[in-house]
CSV table of C-alpha atoms and ligand atoms in Angstrom, one decimal:
chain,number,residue,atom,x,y,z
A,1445,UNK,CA,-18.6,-6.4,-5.4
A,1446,UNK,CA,-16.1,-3.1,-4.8
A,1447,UNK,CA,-13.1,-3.8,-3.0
A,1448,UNK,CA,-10.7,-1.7,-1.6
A,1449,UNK,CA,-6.8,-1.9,-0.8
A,1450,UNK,CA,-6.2,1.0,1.4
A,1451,UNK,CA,-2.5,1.7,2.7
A,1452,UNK,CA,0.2,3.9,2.4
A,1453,UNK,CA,2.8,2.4,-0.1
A,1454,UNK,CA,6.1,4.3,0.5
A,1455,UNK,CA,6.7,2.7,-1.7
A,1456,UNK,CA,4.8,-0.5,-3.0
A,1457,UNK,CA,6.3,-3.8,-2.8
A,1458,UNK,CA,6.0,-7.1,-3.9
A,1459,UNK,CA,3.7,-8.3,-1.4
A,1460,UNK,CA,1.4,-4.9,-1.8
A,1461,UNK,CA,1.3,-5.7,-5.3
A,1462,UNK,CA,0.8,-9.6,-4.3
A,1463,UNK,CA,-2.7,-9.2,-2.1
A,1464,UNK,CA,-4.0,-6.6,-5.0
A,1465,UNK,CA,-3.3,-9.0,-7.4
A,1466,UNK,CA,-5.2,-11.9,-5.4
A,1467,UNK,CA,-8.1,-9.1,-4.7
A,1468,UNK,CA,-8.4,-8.6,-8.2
A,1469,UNK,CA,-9.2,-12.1,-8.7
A,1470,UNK,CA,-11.8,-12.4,-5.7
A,1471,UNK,CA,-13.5,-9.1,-6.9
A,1472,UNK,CA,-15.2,-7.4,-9.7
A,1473,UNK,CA,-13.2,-4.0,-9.1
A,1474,UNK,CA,-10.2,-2.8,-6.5
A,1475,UNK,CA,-9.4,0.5,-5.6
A,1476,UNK,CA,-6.1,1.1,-4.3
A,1477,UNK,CA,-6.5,3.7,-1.7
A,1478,UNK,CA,-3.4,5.9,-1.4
A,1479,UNK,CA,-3.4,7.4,2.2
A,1480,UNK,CA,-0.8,8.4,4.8
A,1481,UNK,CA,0.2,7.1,8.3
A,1482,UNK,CA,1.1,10.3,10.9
A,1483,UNK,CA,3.4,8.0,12.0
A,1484,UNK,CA,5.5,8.0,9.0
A,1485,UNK,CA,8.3,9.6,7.4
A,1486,UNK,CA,7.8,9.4,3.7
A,1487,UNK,CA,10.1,9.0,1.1
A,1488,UNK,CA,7.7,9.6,-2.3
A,1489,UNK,CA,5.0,12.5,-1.9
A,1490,UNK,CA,1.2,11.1,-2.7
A,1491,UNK,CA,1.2,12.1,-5.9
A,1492,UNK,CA,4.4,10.1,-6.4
A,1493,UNK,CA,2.9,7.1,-4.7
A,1494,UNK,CA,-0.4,7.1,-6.7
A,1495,UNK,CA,1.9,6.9,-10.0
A,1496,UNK,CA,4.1,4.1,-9.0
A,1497,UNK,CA,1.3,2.1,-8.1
A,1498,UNK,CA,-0.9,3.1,-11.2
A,1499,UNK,CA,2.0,2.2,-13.2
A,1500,UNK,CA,2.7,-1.4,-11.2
A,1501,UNK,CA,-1.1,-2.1,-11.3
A,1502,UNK,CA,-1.5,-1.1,-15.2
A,1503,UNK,CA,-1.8,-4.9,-16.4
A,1504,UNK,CA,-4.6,-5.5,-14.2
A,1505,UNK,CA,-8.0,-4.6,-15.7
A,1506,UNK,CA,-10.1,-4.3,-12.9
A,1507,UNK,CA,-7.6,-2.4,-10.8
A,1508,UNK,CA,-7.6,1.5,-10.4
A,1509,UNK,CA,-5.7,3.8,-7.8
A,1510,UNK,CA,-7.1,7.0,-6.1
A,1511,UNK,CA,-5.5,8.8,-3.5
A,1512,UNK,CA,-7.4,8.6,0.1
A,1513,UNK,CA,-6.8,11.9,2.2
A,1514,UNK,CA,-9.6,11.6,5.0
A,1515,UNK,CA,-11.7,8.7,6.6
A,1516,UNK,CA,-11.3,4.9,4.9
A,1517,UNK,CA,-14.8,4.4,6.0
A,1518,UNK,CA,-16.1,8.1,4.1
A,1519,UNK,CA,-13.7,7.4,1.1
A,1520,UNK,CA,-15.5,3.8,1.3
A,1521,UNK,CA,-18.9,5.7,0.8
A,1522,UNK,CA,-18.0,7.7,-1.8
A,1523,UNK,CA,-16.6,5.3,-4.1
A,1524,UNK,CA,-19.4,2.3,-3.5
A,1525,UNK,CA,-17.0,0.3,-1.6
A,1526,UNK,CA,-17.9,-2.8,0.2
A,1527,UNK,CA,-15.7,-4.7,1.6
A,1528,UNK,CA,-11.8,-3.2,3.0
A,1529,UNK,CA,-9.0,-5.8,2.4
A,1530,UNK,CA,-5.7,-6.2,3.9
A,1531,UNK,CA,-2.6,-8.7,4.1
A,1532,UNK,CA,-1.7,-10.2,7.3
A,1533,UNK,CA,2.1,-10.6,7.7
A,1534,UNK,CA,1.8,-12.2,11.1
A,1535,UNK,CA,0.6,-11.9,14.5
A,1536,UNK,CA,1.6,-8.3,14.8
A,1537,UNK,CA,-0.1,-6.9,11.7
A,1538,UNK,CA,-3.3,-8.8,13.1
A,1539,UNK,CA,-3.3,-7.3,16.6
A,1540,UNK,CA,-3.4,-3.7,14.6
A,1541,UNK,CA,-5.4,-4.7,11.8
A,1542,UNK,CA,-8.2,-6.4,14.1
A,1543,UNK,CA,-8.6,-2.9,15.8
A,1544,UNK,CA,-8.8,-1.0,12.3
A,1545,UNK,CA,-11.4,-3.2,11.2
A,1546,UNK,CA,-13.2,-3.1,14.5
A,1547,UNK,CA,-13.2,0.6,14.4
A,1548,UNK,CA,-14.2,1.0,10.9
A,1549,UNK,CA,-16.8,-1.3,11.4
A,1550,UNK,CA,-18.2,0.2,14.4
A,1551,UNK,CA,-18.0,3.8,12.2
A,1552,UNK,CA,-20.1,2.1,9.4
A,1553,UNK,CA,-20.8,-1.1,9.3
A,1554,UNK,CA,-18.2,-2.1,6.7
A,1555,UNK,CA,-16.9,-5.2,6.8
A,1556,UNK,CA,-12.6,-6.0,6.5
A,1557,UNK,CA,-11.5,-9.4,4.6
A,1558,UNK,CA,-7.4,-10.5,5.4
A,1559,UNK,CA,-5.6,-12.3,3.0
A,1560,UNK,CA,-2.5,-14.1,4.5
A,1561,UNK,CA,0.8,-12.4,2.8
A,1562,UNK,CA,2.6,-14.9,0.6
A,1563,UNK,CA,5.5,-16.4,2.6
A,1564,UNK,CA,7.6,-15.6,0.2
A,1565,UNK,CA,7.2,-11.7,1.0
A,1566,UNK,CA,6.3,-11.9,4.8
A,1567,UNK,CA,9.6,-10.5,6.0
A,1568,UNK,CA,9.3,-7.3,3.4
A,1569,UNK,CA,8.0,-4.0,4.6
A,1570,UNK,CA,7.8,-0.7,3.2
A,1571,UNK,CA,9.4,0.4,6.4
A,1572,UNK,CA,12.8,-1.6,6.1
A,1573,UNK,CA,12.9,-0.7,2.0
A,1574,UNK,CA,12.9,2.8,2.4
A,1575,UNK,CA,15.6,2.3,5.0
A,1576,UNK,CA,17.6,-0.2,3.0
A,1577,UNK,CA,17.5,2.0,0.2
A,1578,UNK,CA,17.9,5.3,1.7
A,1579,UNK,CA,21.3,3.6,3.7
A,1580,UNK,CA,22.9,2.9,0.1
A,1581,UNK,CA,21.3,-1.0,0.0
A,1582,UNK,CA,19.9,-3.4,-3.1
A,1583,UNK,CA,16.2,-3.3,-2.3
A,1584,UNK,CA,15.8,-4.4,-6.2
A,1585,UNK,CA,14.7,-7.9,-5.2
A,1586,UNK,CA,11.5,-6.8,-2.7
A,1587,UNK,CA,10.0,-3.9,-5.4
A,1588,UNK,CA,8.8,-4.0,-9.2
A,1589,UNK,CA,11.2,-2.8,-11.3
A,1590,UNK,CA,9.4,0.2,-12.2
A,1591,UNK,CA,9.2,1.0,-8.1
A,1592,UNK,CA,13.0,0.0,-7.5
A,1593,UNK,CA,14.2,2.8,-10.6
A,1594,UNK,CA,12.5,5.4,-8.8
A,1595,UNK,CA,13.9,4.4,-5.8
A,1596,UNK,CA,17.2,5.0,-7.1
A,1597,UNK,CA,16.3,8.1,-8.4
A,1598,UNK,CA,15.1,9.5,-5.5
A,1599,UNK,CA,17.7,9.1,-3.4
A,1600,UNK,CA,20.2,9.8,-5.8
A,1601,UNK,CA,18.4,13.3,-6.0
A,1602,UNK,CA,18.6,13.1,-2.0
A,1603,UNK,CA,22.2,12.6,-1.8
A,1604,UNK,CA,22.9,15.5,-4.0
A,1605,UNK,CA,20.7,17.8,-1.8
A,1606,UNK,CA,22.7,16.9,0.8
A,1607,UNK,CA,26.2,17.5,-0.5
A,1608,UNK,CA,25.2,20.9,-1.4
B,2881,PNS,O1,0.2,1.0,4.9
B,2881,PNS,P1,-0.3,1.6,6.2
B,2881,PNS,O2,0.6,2.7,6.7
B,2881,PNS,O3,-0.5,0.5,7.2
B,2881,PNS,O4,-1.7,2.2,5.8
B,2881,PNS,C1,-2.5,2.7,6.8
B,2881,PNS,C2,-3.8,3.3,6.2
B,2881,PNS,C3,-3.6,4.5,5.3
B,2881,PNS,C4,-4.6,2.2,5.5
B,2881,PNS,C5,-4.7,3.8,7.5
B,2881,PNS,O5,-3.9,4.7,8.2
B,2881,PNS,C6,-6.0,4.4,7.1
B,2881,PNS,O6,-6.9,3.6,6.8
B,2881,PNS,N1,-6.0,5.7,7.0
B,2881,PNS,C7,-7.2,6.4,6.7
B,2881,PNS,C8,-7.7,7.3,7.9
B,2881,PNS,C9,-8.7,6.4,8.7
B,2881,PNS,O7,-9.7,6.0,8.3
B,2881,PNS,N2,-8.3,6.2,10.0
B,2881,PNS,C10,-9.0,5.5,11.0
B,2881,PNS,C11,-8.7,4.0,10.9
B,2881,PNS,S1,-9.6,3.0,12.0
């Protein structure tokens, strides 16, 4: 079976790479879907995001990484996906996820498998990182170290901007 691990990644952490790693395990292939939350204010640009993860996913076979720019459920369809998975954090994450895979479901028919998030990297979020690191903080301990290099380098390029 073709799974799929859709979700922004600005930028990927630990427990990202964590439930694609355990996907890989549970299915014959994963795509790692690159999209965008409106919501968001991003640090890397798409194409940024699809490298880091490309490079953080490299040791796993199975594993490839394709941007996703409209629908999950038409993105699904086109790549011979069939089944979305996702990592529940806690009981936030589930009250939002539960919807998502409701919706997608009801748009067609494809069905959502959670994965509990490792304890060990429940309390990281992609959210707080960027923060962390864009406020001059260590995020080296919640990111590969591929991810937590260009970290630094991008906001060492953003500082500059901004003394100019
Ligand atoms: O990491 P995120 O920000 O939680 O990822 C959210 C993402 C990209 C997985 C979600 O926004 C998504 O599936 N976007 C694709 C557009 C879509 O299908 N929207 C309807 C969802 S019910």
């Amino acid at each position: 079976m073709r799974a799929v691990c859709p979700g922004s990644f600005d930028p990927a952490t630990h427990g990202h790479l964590d439930i694609i790693e355990r996907t890989a395990t549970l299915f014959e292939h994963v795509l790692v879907a690159v999209g965008r939350n409106s919501a968001k204010n991003y640090l890397f640009d798409p194409d940024e995001r699809v490298d880091i993860l490309t490079e953080a996913t490299a040791h796993l076979r199975n594993v490839a990484v394709k941007p996703l720019s409209g629908l999950l459920v038409d993105y699904c369809r086109d790549e011979g996906v069939d089944v979305v998975v996702k990592g529940l954090r806690f009981a936030s994450d589930f009250e939002f996820e539960l919807q998502m895979a409701q919706m997608n479901h009801a748009l067609s028919g494809i069905e959502t498998v959670c994965l509990p998030t490792a304890a060990r990297w429940a309390h990281v979020s992609s959210t707080m990182v960027r923060e962390i690191a864009l406020l001059g903080g260590d995020v080296t301990s919640f990111v590969p170290v591929g991810v937590a290099e260009r970290i630094r380098a991008k906001v060492a390029g953003r500082n500059e901007g901004s003394q100019r």
